[in-house]
Amino acid sequence: MHILVTGGAGFIGSHSVAALLADGHTVRVFDNLSSGQAANVPAEAELVIADITDHAAVEAAIRGCAATLHLAALVSVPQSLEQPIETLAVNTTGTAHLLEAARRAGCARVVLASTCAVYGDIPGVKDEQAPLRPLVPYATSKLMAEELMRCYARSYGVQAISLRYFNVYGPRQRADSPYSGVLARWCAAARAGQLCRVFGDGEQTRDFVSVHDVARANLMALTSPAAVSGEVYNVATGRATSLNDILTTLRDLVGPQFSWEHAPARTGDIPHSRGDSARLQDLGWHPQVGLSAGLAELVMIR
Ligand code: UD1
């Protein structure tokens, strides 16, 4: 297939593009390079530099594509609290532009990168039937994007599949911004011999899923005939790990010089997050990368 990947120069995007190329597809990347980098895009993929809110650019880029992986987004929870309008414009309106362009161009399938943040702070393991309680603009922007996906599935027959990623980590995740993911920041600090910072008491837990596993989930959602249009699928390992346990693992990997300091908890921070991915596992996806192997890779390779 010829596949469009929005946000394809970014962290999850670049791994997904590599997985799609390896599976024999041709790929066009659409990215404004606001957080992604042209160097992340493999030479075999075409790169279109444009913004997801530029409707004409999206329409031109989707032409001839049988499927789209829609990753272009502002992904930070704290940034969304500071910039809610920008977050909604990119994540929600951007998805509307993409879906409308897909409808007009006859792009049969769209896969949206959504988030477990839509569940908010509801307790327990979250499966796709769990109540939804978005607590921050980021989560609301993605829940609205999911709703647009359902709308285009029902109203126009676009095969629209949303994946709710839990906490994704791995190589090429940006570490240089205050909005970067925790493992990217901590592993970068570990490599540089710097102190890392723990927001709150470190007892919060996350379901950390490797970007290599997420790239395989994306490939499956784009290609599986069994993936149900209008549905959402969790992408999670089912295991919750506390930040304090991560600190211990990193100290074991790096040595006693690895150290940290505590800072006040972040506004909007969810205490615990853990996902049930049985629905995606029914399609044949299983997480393959364990957290200690994933952390070792991150600490060593960059
Ligand atoms: C992350 C994703 C978001 C995704 C969500 C799903 C990023 C940047 N955000 O948000 O897109 O939808 O998971 O749950 O990947 N922390 C520290 N020190 C730091 C940085 C963070 O202690 O230097 C803490 C945070 O307060 C939080 C935890 O680590 O408790 C995880 O933070 P972060 O990696 O930013 O992810 P989420 O907020 O969970």
Coordinates of C-alpha atoms and ligand atoms in Angstrom, one line a residue:
M1 CA 0.0 0.0 0.0
H2 CA 0.9 3.7 -0.3
I3 CA 0.6 5.0 3.2
L4 CA 0.6 8.6 4.6
V5 CA 2.2 9.1 8.0
T6 CA 1.5 12.4 9.6
G7 CA 4.0 13.2 12.3
G8 CA 6.2 10.7 10.6
A9 CA 9.4 12.6 11.4
G10 CA 8.8 12.4 15.1
F11 CA 9.5 9.8 17.7
I12 CA 6.7 7.2 17.2
G13 CA 6.4 8.2 13.6
S14 CA 9.9 7.4 12.5
H15 CA 9.8 4.0 14.1
S16 CA 6.4 3.3 12.4
V17 CA 7.7 4.5 9.0
A18 CA 10.6 2.0 9.3
A19 CA 8.2 -0.8 10.2
L20 CA 5.9 0.0 7.3
L21 CA 8.8 0.1 4.8
A22 CA 10.1 -3.2 6.2
D23 CA 6.6 -4.6 5.5
G24 CA 6.9 -3.6 1.9
H25 CA 4.7 -0.5 1.8
T26 CA 5.7 2.9 0.3
V27 CA 5.4 5.8 2.7
R28 CA 4.9 9.6 2.4
V29 CA 5.7 11.5 5.6
F30 CA 3.8 14.7 6.4
D31 CA 5.4 16.7 9.2
N32 CA 5.9 20.4 10.1
L33 CA 9.2 19.5 11.9
S34 CA 8.1 21.3 15.0
S35 CA 9.3 18.5 17.2
G36 CA 10.2 15.9 14.5
Q37 CA 13.4 16.0 12.5
A38 CA 14.0 15.4 8.8
A39 CA 17.0 13.2 9.8
N40 CA 14.5 10.7 11.4
V41 CA 12.9 10.0 8.0
P42 CA 14.4 7.1 6.1
A43 CA 15.7 7.9 2.7
E44 CA 13.1 5.5 1.1
A45 CA 10.2 7.6 2.4
E46 CA 9.0 10.9 0.8
L47 CA 8.9 13.9 3.1
V48 CA 6.3 16.7 2.8
I49 CA 7.0 19.6 5.2
A50 CA 3.6 21.2 6.1
D51 CA 1.2 21.8 8.9
I52 CA -1.7 19.5 9.8
T53 CA -4.0 22.5 10.0
D54 CA -3.2 23.5 6.4
H55 CA -6.1 21.8 4.7
A56 CA -4.9 22.2 1.1
A57 CA -1.5 20.7 2.1
V58 CA -3.2 17.8 3.8
E59 CA -5.4 17.2 0.8
A60 CA -2.5 17.3 -1.6
A61 CA -0.4 14.9 0.5
I62 CA -3.2 12.3 1.0
R63 CA -3.9 11.9 -2.7
G64 CA -3.1 8.4 -3.9
C65 CA -2.7 7.0 -0.3
A66 CA -4.8 3.9 0.6
A67 CA -4.3 4.4 4.3
T68 CA -3.1 7.1 6.8
L69 CA -1.4 6.8 10.1
H70 CA -2.2 10.1 11.9
L71 CA 0.4 10.9 14.6
A72 CA 0.8 14.7 14.1
A73 CA -0.1 16.2 17.5
L74 CA 1.0 18.2 20.5
V75 CA 1.6 15.4 23.0
S76 CA 2.5 17.0 26.3
V77 CA 0.0 17.2 29.2
P78 CA 1.6 20.3 30.8
Q79 CA 2.0 22.1 27.5
S80 CA -1.7 21.5 26.9
L81 CA -2.5 23.2 30.1
E82 CA -0.5 26.2 29.1
Q83 CA -1.6 26.2 25.4
P84 CA -5.2 24.7 25.3
I85 CA -6.2 26.5 22.1
E86 CA -3.1 25.4 20.2
T87 CA -3.5 21.8 21.5
L88 CA -7.2 21.7 20.3
A89 CA -6.2 23.3 17.0
V90 CA -3.5 20.7 16.2
N91 CA -5.0 17.6 17.8
T92 CA -8.7 18.0 17.2
T93 CA -9.1 20.4 14.2
G94 CA -6.0 18.8 12.7
T95 CA -7.8 15.4 12.8
A96 CA -10.8 16.9 11.2
H97 CA -8.7 18.2 8.3
L98 CA -7.1 14.8 7.9
L99 CA -10.5 12.9 8.0
E100 CA -12.1 15.2 5.6
A101 CA -9.2 15.0 3.2
A102 CA -9.3 11.2 3.6
R103 CA -13.0 11.1 2.7
R104 CA -12.5 13.3 -0.4
A105 CA -9.5 11.5 -1.6
G106 CA -10.9 8.0 -1.0
C107 CA -8.2 7.1 1.5
A108 CA -9.9 4.0 2.8
R109 CA -8.4 3.7 6.3
V110 CA -7.2 6.1 9.0
V111 CA -5.5 5.1 12.2
L112 CA -5.4 7.8 14.9
A113 CA -2.9 7.9 17.7
S114 CA -5.0 8.5 20.8
T115 CA -4.1 8.2 24.4
C116 CA -4.9 6.5 27.7
A117 CA -5.1 10.1 29.1
V118 CA -8.8 9.9 28.0
Y119 CA -9.4 7.6 31.0
G120 CA -8.1 10.2 33.4
D121 CA -7.7 9.2 37.0
I122 CA -10.3 6.4 37.1
P123 CA -8.9 3.6 39.3
G124 CA -7.9 0.1 38.2
V125 CA -6.8 -1.5 35.0
K126 CA -8.4 0.3 32.1
D127 CA -10.0 -1.6 29.2
E128 CA -11.8 0.1 26.4
Q129 CA -15.1 0.0 28.2
A130 CA -13.8 1.9 31.2
P131 CA -15.4 5.3 31.9
L132 CA -13.8 8.3 30.2
R133 CA -12.7 11.2 32.4
P134 CA -10.3 13.5 30.5
L135 CA -8.7 15.8 33.1
V136 CA -6.5 18.1 30.9
P137 CA -6.9 19.8 27.5
Y138 CA -4.6 17.3 25.9
A139 CA -6.9 14.4 26.9
T140 CA -10.0 16.3 25.8
S141 CA -8.4 17.1 22.4
K142 CA -7.7 13.4 21.8
L143 CA -11.1 12.3 22.9
M144 CA -12.7 14.8 20.5
A145 CA -10.4 13.4 17.8
E146 CA -11.7 9.9 18.6
E147 CA -15.3 11.2 18.3
L148 CA -14.5 12.6 14.9
M149 CA -13.1 9.2 13.9
R150 CA -16.4 7.5 15.0
C151 CA -18.3 10.2 13.0
Y152 CA -16.4 9.6 9.8
A153 CA -16.7 5.8 10.3
R154 CA -20.5 6.1 10.6
S155 CA -21.3 8.9 8.3
Y156 CA -18.9 8.3 5.5
G157 CA -17.6 4.7 5.8
V158 CA -14.0 5.7 6.4
Q159 CA -12.3 2.8 8.2
A160 CA -11.4 4.8 11.3
I161 CA -9.4 3.0 14.0
S162 CA -8.1 4.7 17.1
L163 CA -5.3 3.4 19.2
R164 CA -5.0 4.5 22.9
Y165 CA -1.3 4.4 23.6
F166 CA -0.2 4.2 27.2
N167 CA 3.2 5.7 28.0
V168 CA 5.4 5.2 25.0
Y169 CA 9.2 5.3 25.4
G170 CA 12.3 4.3 23.3
P171 CA 15.1 5.7 21.1
R172 CA 14.6 9.0 19.4
Q173 CA 12.1 10.3 22.0
R174 CA 13.0 14.0 22.5
A175 CA 14.7 14.6 25.9
D176 CA 15.5 18.3 25.4
S177 CA 12.3 19.9 26.4
P178 CA 10.6 20.3 29.8
Y179 CA 7.6 18.6 28.1
S180 CA 9.6 15.5 27.1
G181 CA 8.5 12.1 28.4
V182 CA 10.0 11.0 31.7
L183 CA 12.1 8.1 30.5
A184 CA 13.7 10.1 27.7
R185 CA 14.6 12.8 30.2
W186 CA 15.9 10.5 32.9
C187 CA 18.0 8.3 30.5
A188 CA 19.5 11.4 28.9
A189 CA 20.3 12.7 32.4
A190 CA 21.8 9.3 33.3
R191 CA 24.0 9.3 30.2
A192 CA 25.2 12.9 30.8
G193 CA 25.9 12.2 34.5
Q194 CA 23.2 14.8 35.5
L195 CA 20.7 14.8 38.3
C196 CA 17.2 13.9 37.3
R197 CA 14.0 15.3 38.7
V198 CA 11.0 13.4 40.2
F199 CA 7.7 15.3 40.3
G200 CA 5.9 14.3 43.5
D201 CA 6.9 11.3 45.6
G202 CA 7.7 8.9 42.7
E203 CA 5.0 6.5 43.8
Q204 CA 2.9 7.3 40.7
T205 CA 2.8 4.4 38.2
R206 CA 2.7 4.1 34.4
D207 CA 2.2 1.3 31.9
F208 CA 5.4 1.9 29.8
V209 CA 5.2 0.4 26.3
S210 CA 8.1 0.3 24.0
V211 CA 8.0 2.3 20.7
H212 CA 9.0 -0.9 18.9
D213 CA 5.8 -2.6 20.1
V214 CA 3.8 0.6 19.3
A215 CA 5.2 0.6 15.7
R216 CA 4.0 -3.0 15.3
A217 CA 0.5 -2.0 16.7
N218 CA 0.3 0.8 14.1
L219 CA 1.3 -1.6 11.3
M220 CA -1.4 -4.1 12.5
A221 CA -4.1 -1.4 12.7
L222 CA -3.3 -0.2 9.2
T223 CA -3.3 -3.6 7.6
S224 CA -5.4 -6.0 9.6
P225 CA -8.8 -6.9 8.0
A226 CA -10.0 -7.8 11.5
A227 CA -9.5 -4.3 12.9
V228 CA -13.0 -2.9 13.5
S229 CA -13.8 0.5 12.0
G230 CA -15.1 3.1 14.5
E231 CA -13.4 1.2 17.4
V232 CA -10.7 2.0 19.9
Y233 CA -7.9 -0.3 21.0
N234 CA -5.6 0.1 24.0
V235 CA -1.8 -0.3 23.3
A236 CA -0.5 -1.3 26.7
T237 CA 1.6 -4.0 28.4
G238 CA -0.8 -4.6 31.3
R239 CA 2.1 -3.9 33.8
A240 CA 2.3 -0.8 36.0
T241 CA 5.7 0.4 37.1
S242 CA 6.3 3.1 39.7
L243 CA 8.8 5.9 39.0
N244 CA 10.7 4.9 42.1
D245 CA 11.2 1.4 40.6
I246 CA 12.5 3.0 37.4
L247 CA 15.0 5.0 39.5
T248 CA 16.2 1.8 41.1
T249 CA 16.6 0.1 37.7
L250 CA 18.4 3.0 36.3
R251 CA 20.8 3.1 39.3
D252 CA 21.5 -0.6 38.8
L253 CA 22.2 0.0 35.1
V254 CA 24.2 3.2 35.4
G255 CA 25.8 2.9 38.9
P256 CA 25.7 4.8 42.2
Q257 CA 26.5 8.1 40.5
F258 CA 23.0 8.1 39.1
S259 CA 20.9 10.4 41.4
W260 CA 17.8 12.5 41.5
E261 CA 16.0 15.2 43.4
H262 CA 12.3 15.7 44.2
A263 CA 10.1 18.6 43.0
P264 CA 6.4 19.4 43.5
A265 CA 3.9 17.1 41.7
R266 CA 2.7 18.3 38.4
T267 CA -0.8 19.8 38.0
G268 CA -3.0 17.4 36.1
D269 CA -0.7 14.4 36.8
I270 CA -2.5 11.0 36.9
P271 CA -1.5 8.9 39.9
H272 CA -1.8 5.4 38.3
S273 CA -2.2 4.2 34.8
R274 CA -2.3 0.6 33.5
G275 CA -4.0 -0.8 30.5
D276 CA -5.7 -4.0 29.3
S277 CA -4.9 -4.6 25.7
A278 CA -6.8 -7.9 25.3
R279 CA -8.8 -6.4 22.3
L280 CA -5.6 -5.7 20.4
Q281 CA -4.2 -9.0 21.4
D282 CA -7.2 -10.7 19.8
L283 CA -5.9 -9.2 16.5
G284 CA -2.5 -10.8 17.1
W285 CA -0.5 -8.1 18.8
H286 CA 1.6 -8.8 21.8
P287 CA 4.1 -6.6 23.6
Q288 CA 7.5 -8.1 23.0
V289 CA 10.0 -5.6 24.7
G290 CA 10.3 -5.8 28.5
L291 CA 10.9 -2.6 30.4
S292 CA 14.4 -3.5 31.7
A293 CA 15.6 -4.4 28.2
G294 CA 14.0 -1.2 26.9
L295 CA 15.7 0.9 29.6
A296 CA 19.0 -0.7 29.0
E297 CA 18.7 0.1 25.2
L298 CA 17.9 3.7 26.1
V299 CA 20.7 4.2 28.5
M300 CA 23.3 2.6 26.2
I301 CA 22.6 3.8 22.7
R302 CA 22.4 7.6 22.6
Ligands
UD1_1 C1 2.4 10.7 28.6 C2 2.6 11.3 27.3 C3 1.2 11.6 26.7 C4 0.4 10.4 26.8 C5 0.3 9.9 28.2 C6 -0.5 8.7 28.4 C7 4.7 12.4 26.8 C8 5.5 13.7 26.8 N1 3.4 12.5 27.3 O1 2.0 11.7 29.6 O2 1.3 12.0 25.3 O3 -0.8 10.5 26.2 O4 1.6 9.7 28.7 O5 -0.5 8.4 29.8 O6 5.2 11.3 26.5 N2 7.9 13.1 35.5 C9 9.0 13.2 36.4 N3 10.1 13.8 36.0 C10 10.3 14.3 34.7 C11 9.2 14.1 33.8 C12 8.0 13.5 34.2 O7 8.8 12.8 37.6 O8 11.3 14.8 34.4 C13 6.7 12.4 36.0 C14 5.4 13.1 35.7 O9 5.0 14.0 36.7 C15 4.4 11.9 35.6 C16 5.3 10.8 35.0 O10 6.7 11.1 35.2 O11 4.0 11.5 36.8 C17 5.1 10.6 33.5 O12 5.2 11.9 32.9 P1 5.3 12.0 31.3 O13 6.4 11.1 30.8 O14 5.4 13.5 31.0 O15 4.0 11.3 30.8 P2 2.5 11.6 31.1 O16 2.2 12.8 31.8 O17 2.0 10.3 31.7

